[in-house]
Amino acid sequence: MTTEPDSSADAAEPRGAATATVPPEDPPPAGGPAVVSADKPRVGTADLIFKNLTRTAGLGLLALIAVIAVFLVLRATHALNANTGNFLTTEEWFPNATPPKFGVAATLYGTVVSAAVAMIIAVPVAVGIALFITVYAPRQLSSVLGYIVDLLAAVPSVVYGLWGLIVLAPHMKGIQLWLNDYFGWIPIFDAESVGRSLFVASVVLAIMILPIVAALSREVFLQVPIAHREAALALGATRWEMIRVAVLPYGKPGVISASMLGLGRAMGETIAVALVLPASFNISAHLLSPAGNTIAANVANGWGEANDIGRGALIASGLVLFIVTMIVNIIARAIVARRREFSGSAA
């Protein structure tokens, strides 16, 4: 006669409960090394130093921006209090007069319009150059073109300004007359006379920022995984379709960042615009008229002969440019953050 094993003890315990008792760990001996927990990795001294250095660098950058903003506000307050005009809407610029009357409307308009036109001209060409170097050009030709683009990005702005003044501006009269004759029904191309206009300054700025945008866009397109390109081609896509579905979506955040960097340089460019544009303070919708000015060029032209109020007025205009640049960069960061899924970092 066989007997069944008694399972009452097993049934009394909940299913899955541990039956063995784990002895407690012995404390480390006095003076011995501490036991490192398995779920909390040990942080080395070098990692801790590097972490603190990077944190200090980030906080220092924020502090530097805050110091610049405070300096601009403090130096501009006296001039703004003495101003008899509206600083944001007045087109005149007479800070050295008695009483002083000045406004940033004309120079802010020239800054925004010239930078916008330069971006419209430069960004499509720069993206096309980057795509040709990374997709279409042979390896040796792409290396040579990449070197040339990098070299053009390092050319000083004064060289572009002198070239624009001596070479480009006289030869742009024919193009401006052609635009006036055939597209004069559009207000921006309607002008009684042509010359060193905002359009010429925009072309100079476009040539300046083109190598910067092209170089950064090229580096972004080179980071596109080869598997993405080969997968698109394996599915029967043409080279253009491969670019449209694999390269451009992946590189769009980088292209936007490169464009914003070029826009920042275009808005803050000083000597090239100062050499090309005549110093005039009026808002005109006619891009071909020989008039216009920008904030940076006005600071360069007027600082030497300005008195205390005049220097404060120029610093106040610099504060406006600082705020506009910050707003543009915040918008750019928001656009890039919305398209983060194409950057490859959200895998």
XYZ file of C-alpha atoms in Angstrom, residues 10 17 68 85 91 104-105 224 230 249 278 293 301 312 314 330:
16
model
C 2.871 23.241 0.436
C 6.657 32.091 -2.426
C 25.544 90.757 -22.146
C 10.992 110.032 -30.551
C 12.651 106.215 -38.873
C 15.366 101.708 -34.915
C 12.485 101.150 -37.364
C 22.428 59.437 -43.341
C 20.231 51.226 -50.233
C 13.763 63.737 -44.009
C 24.513 103.842 -48.490
C 20.656 100.412 -43.794
C 29.381 103.676 -39.359
C 23.820 104.678 -25.957
C 23.699 102.449 -30.903
C 14.263 79.868 -30.090
